[in-house]
Short mmCIF file of C-alpha atoms (C1' of nucleotides) in Angstrom, two decimals:
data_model
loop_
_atom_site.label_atom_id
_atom_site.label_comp_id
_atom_site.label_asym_id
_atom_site.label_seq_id
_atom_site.Cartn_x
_atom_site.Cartn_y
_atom_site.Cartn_z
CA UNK A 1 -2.73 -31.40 -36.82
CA UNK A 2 0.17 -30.75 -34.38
CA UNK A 3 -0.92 -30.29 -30.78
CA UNK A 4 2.14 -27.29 -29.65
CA UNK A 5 0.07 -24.89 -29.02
CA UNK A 6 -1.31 -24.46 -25.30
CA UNK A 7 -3.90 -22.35 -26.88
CA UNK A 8 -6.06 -23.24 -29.88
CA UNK A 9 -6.13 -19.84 -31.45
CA UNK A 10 -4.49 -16.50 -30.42
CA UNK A 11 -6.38 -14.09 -32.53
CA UNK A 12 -6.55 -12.50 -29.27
CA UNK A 13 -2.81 -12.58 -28.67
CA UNK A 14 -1.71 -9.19 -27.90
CA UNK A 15 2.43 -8.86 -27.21
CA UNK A 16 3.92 -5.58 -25.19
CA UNK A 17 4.34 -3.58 -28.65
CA UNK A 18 0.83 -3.84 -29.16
CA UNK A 19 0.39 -3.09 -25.71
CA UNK A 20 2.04 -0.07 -26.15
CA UNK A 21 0.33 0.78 -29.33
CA UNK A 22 -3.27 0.31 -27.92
CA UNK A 23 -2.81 2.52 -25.25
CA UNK A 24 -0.94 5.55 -26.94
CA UNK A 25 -4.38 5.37 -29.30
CA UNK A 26 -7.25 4.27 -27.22
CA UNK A 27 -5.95 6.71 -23.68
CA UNK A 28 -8.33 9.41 -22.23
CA UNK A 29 -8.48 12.02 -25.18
CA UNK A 30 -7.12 10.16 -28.21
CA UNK A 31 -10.65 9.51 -28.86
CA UNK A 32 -12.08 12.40 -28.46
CA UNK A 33 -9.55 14.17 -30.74
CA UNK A 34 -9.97 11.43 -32.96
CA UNK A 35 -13.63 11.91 -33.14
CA UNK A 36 -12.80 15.71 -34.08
CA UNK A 37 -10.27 15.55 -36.73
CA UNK A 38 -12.28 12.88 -38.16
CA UNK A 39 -14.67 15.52 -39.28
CA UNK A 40 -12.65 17.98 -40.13
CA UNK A 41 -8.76 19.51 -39.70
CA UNK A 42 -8.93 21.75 -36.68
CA UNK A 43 -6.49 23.92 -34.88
CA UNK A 44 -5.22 23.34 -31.20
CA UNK A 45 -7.96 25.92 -29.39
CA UNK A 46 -10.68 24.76 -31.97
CA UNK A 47 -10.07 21.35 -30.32
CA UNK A 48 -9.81 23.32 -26.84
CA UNK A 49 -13.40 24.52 -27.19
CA UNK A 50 -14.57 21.01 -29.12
CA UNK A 51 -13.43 19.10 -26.00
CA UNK A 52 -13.87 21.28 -23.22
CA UNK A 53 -13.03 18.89 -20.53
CA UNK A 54 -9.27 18.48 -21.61
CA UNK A 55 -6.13 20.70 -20.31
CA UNK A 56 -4.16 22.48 -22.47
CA UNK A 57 -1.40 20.19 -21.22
CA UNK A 58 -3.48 17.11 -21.61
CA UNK A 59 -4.48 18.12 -25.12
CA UNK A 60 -0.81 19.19 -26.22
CA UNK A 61 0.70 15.68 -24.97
CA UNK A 62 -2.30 13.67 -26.35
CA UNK A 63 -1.73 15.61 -29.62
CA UNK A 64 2.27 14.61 -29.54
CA UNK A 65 1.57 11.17 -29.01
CA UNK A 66 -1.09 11.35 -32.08
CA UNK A 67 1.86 12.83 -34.59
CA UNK A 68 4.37 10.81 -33.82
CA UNK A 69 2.41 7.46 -34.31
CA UNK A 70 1.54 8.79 -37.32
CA UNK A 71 -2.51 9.22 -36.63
CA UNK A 72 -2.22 12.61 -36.91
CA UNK A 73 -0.62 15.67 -39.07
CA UNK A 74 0.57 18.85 -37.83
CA UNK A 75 0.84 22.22 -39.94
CA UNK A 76 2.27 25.56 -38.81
CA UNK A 77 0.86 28.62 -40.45
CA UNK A 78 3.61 31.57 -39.89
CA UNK A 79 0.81 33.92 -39.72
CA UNK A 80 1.12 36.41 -37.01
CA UNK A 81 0.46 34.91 -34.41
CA UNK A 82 1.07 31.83 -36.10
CA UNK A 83 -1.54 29.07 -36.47
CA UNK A 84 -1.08 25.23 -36.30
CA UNK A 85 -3.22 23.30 -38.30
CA UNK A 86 -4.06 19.24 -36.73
CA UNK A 87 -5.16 16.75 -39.37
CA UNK A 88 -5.91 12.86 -39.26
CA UNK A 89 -3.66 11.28 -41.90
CA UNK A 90 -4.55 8.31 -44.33
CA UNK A 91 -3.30 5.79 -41.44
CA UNK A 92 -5.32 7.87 -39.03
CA UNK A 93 -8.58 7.19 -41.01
CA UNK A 94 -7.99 3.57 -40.85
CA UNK A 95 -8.09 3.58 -37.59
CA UNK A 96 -11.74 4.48 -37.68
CA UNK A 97 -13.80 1.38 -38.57
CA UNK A 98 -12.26 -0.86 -35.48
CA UNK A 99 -12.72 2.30 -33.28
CA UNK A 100 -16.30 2.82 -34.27
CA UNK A 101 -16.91 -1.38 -34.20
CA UNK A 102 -15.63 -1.17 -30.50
CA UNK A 103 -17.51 1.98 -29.61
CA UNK A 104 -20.67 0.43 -31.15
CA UNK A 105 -20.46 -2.58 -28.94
CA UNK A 106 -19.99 -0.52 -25.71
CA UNK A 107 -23.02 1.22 -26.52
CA UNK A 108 -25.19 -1.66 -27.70
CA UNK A 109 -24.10 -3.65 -24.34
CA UNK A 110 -24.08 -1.11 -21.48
CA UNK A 111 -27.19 -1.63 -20.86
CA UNK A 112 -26.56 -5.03 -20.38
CA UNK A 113 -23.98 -4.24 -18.24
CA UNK A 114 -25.31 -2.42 -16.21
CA UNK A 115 -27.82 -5.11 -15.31
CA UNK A 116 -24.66 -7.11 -14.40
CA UNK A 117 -23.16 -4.31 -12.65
CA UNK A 118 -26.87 -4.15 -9.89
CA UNK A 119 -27.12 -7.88 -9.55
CA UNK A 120 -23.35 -7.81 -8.62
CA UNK A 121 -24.00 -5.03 -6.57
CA UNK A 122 -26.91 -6.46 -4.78
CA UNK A 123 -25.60 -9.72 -3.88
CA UNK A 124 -22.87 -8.04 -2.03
CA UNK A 125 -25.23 -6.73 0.16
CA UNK B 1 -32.65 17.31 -42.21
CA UNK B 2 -31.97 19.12 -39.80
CA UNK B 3 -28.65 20.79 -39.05
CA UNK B 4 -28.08 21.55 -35.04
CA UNK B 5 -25.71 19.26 -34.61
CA UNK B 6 -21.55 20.86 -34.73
CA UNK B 7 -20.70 17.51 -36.22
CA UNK B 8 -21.76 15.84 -39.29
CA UNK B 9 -22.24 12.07 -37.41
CA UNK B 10 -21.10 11.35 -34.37
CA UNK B 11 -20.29 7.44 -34.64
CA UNK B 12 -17.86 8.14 -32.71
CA UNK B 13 -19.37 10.02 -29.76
CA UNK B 14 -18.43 8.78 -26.30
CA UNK B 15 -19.78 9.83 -23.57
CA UNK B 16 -18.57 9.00 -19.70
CA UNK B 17 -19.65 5.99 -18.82
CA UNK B 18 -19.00 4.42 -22.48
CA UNK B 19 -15.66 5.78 -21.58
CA UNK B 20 -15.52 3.81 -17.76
CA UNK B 21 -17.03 0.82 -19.40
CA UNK B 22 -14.21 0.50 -22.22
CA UNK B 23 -11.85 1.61 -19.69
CA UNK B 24 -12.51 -1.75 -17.32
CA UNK B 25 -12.42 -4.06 -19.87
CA UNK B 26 -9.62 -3.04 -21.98
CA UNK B 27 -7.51 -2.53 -18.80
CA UNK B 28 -4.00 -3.78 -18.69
CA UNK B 29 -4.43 -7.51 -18.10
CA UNK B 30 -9.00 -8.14 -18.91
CA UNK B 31 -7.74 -8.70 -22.71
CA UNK B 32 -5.52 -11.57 -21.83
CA UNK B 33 -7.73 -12.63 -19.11
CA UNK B 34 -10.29 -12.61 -21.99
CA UNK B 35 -7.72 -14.41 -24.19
CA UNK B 36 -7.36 -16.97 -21.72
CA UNK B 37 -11.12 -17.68 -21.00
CA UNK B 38 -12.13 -17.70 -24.67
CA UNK B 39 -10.37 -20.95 -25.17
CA UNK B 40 -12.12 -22.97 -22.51
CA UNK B 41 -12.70 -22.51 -18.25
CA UNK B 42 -9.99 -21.65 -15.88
CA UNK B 43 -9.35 -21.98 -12.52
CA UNK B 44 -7.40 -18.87 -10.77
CA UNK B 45 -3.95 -20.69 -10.44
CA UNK B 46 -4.60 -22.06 -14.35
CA UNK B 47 -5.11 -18.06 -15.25
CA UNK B 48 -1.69 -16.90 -13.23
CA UNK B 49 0.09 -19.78 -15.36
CA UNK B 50 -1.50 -18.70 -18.51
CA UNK B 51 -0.68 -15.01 -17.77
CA UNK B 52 2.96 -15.11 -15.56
CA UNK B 53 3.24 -11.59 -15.55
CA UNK B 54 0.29 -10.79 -13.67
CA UNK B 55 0.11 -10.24 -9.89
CA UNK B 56 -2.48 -12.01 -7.35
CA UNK B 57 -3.61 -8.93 -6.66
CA UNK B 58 -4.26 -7.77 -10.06
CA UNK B 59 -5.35 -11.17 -11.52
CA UNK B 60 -8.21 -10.73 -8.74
CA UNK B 61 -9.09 -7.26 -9.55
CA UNK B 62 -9.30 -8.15 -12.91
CA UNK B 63 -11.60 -11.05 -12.57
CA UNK B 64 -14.10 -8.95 -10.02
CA UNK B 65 -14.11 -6.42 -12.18
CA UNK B 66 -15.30 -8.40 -15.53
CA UNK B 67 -17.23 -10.11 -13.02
CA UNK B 68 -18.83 -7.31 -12.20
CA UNK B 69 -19.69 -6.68 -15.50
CA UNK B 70 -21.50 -9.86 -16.33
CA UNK B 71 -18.41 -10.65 -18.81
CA UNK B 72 -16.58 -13.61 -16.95
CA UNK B 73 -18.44 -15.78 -14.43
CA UNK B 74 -17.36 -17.76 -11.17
CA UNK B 75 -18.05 -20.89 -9.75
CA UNK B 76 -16.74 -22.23 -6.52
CA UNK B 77 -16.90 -25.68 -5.77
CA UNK B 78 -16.41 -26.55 -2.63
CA UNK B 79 -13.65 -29.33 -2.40
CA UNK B 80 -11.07 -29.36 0.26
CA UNK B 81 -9.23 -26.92 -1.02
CA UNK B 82 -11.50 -25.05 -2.86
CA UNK B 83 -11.25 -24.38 -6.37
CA UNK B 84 -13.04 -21.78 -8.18
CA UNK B 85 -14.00 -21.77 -11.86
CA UNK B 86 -14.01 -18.56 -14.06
CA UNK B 87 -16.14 -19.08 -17.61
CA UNK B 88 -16.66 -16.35 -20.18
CA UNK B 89 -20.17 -15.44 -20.60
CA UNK B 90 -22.30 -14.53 -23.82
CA UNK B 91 -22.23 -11.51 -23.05
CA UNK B 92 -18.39 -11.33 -22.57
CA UNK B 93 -18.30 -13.82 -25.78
CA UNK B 94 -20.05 -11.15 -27.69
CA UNK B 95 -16.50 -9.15 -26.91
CA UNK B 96 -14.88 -11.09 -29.19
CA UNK B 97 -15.38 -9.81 -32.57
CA UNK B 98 -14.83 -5.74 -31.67
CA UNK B 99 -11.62 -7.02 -29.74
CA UNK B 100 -10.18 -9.23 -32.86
CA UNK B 101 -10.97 -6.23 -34.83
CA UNK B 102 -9.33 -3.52 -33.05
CA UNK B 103 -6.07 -6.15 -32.92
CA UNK B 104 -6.16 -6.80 -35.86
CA UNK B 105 -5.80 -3.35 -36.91
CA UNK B 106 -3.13 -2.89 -33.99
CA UNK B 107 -0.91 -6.08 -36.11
CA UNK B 108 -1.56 -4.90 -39.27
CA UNK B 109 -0.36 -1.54 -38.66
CA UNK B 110 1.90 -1.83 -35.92
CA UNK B 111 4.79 -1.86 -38.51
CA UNK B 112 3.91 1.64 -40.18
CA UNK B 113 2.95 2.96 -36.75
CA UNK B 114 6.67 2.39 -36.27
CA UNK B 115 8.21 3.68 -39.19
CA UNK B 116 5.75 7.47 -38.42
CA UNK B 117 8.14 7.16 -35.03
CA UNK B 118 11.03 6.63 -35.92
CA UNK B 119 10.56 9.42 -38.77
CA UNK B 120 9.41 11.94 -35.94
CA UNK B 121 12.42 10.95 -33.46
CA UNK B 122 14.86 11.66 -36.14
CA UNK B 123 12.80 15.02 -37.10
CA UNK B 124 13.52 15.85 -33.60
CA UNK B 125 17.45 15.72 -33.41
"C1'" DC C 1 -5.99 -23.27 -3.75
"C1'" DT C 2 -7.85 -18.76 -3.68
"C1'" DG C 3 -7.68 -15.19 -2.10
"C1'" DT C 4 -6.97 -10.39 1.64
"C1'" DA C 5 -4.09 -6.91 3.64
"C1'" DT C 6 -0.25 -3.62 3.60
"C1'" DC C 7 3.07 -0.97 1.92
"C1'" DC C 8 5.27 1.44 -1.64
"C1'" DT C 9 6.40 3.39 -6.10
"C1'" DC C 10 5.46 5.49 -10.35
"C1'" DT C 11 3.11 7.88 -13.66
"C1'" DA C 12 -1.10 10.11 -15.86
"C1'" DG C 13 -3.08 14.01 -15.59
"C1'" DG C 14 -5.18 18.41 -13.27
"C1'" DA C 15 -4.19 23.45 -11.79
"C1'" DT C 16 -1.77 27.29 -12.55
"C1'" DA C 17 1.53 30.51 -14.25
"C1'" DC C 18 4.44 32.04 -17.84
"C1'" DT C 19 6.31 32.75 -23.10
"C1'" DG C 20 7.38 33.52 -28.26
"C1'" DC D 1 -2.57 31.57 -30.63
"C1'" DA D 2 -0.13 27.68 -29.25
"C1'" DG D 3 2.27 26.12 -26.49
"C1'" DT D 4 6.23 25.20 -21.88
"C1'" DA D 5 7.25 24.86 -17.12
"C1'" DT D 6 6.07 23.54 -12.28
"C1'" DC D 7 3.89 21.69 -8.80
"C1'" DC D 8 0.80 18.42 -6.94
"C1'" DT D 9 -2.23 14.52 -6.08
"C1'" DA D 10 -5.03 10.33 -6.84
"C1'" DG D 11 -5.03 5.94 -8.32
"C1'" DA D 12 -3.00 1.80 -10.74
"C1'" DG D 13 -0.43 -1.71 -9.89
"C1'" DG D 14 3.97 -4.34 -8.02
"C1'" DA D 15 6.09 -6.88 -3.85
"C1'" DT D 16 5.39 -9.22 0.06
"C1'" DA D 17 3.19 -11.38 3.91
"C1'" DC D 18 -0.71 -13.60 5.86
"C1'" DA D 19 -5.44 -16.42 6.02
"C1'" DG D 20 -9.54 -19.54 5.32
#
DNA sequence: CTGTATCCTCTAGGATACTG
DNA sequence: CAGTATCCTAGAGGATACAG
């Protein structure tokens, strides 16, 4: 049993790629689009009105970031005016059980922390 | 059953202060903080060793902040110099499993993540 | 050894106006 | 309808110096 490592396991090893990659998917609205598209394809100003705290700016960059990692799909209708249709692709949809794992623990512990979050408070009265 | 609600289930549903709470601990450095602390107690100048990339000043902001949060724990003992001990708690230990999942999925499909990029930077010549 | 205290930069993201 | 283009600001976080 060799002895290198200065750590005994590094499941929890994260390098700057992944880094990267946890950010671009877990930022401000990724979620919330995520959360959206996971029920059903939606076009930019349906996801306007489902998230009505986002910027159309916001919304357009979050939605960039989303295609390009490959989470989500975009689809322009040529109607008149034309319509563009956002989907979450098969990679996208894996992305869902480790998402709602995490969310699931954050809401089964804030209590909890909360708790934490007065006692700290208090004692630096 | 009822059928008020715009979305089918909303497992994914986060609402502010889920979204503060998984903001402070999945902050830049609290994962490798975390990373650190799982293996066994630290002492600050132990943690900036174990992490070189971090500043003081973040390294501390990072520790009161999971601190704050009942997730790490400190312990000064008073020897000349001080030294001050930082331990995970259960409740921070109870992090682990929603963490390794979510990087796990980030290493397993970090290298397809790639391939959707570099397929959408070439779109875009 | 374990921190504060400043200063400074850089970028995410809001507000707003305009366009094919 | 689905975006771009600008301008602007608040906050995260680095560098550096100092302190108990």
């Amino acid at each position: 049993m060799p002895e290198t490592s200065p750590r005994a396991h590094d499941a929890l090893e994260i390098t700057a790629p992944h880094r990267e990659l946890l950010d671009q998917v877990l930022d401000k609205w990724s979620l919330e689009v995520l959360a959206v598209l996971c029920e059903s394809p939606s076009r930019f100003n349906g996801l306007r009105r489902a998230i009505p705290a986002v910027t159309q700016k916001s919304l357009t960059a979050t939605l960039r970031r989303l295609e390009r990692n490959g989470i989500v799909e975009r689809e322009v209708v040529a109607t008149r005016p034309v319509a563009v249709e956002y989907r979450i692709t098969p990679l996208g949809k894996t992305m869902r059980e480790p998402v709602d794992v995490l969310l699931a623990w954050i809401r089964d512990h804030t209590p909890e922390v909360e708790r934490a979050r007065d006692r700290f408070d208090a004692a630096g009265t």
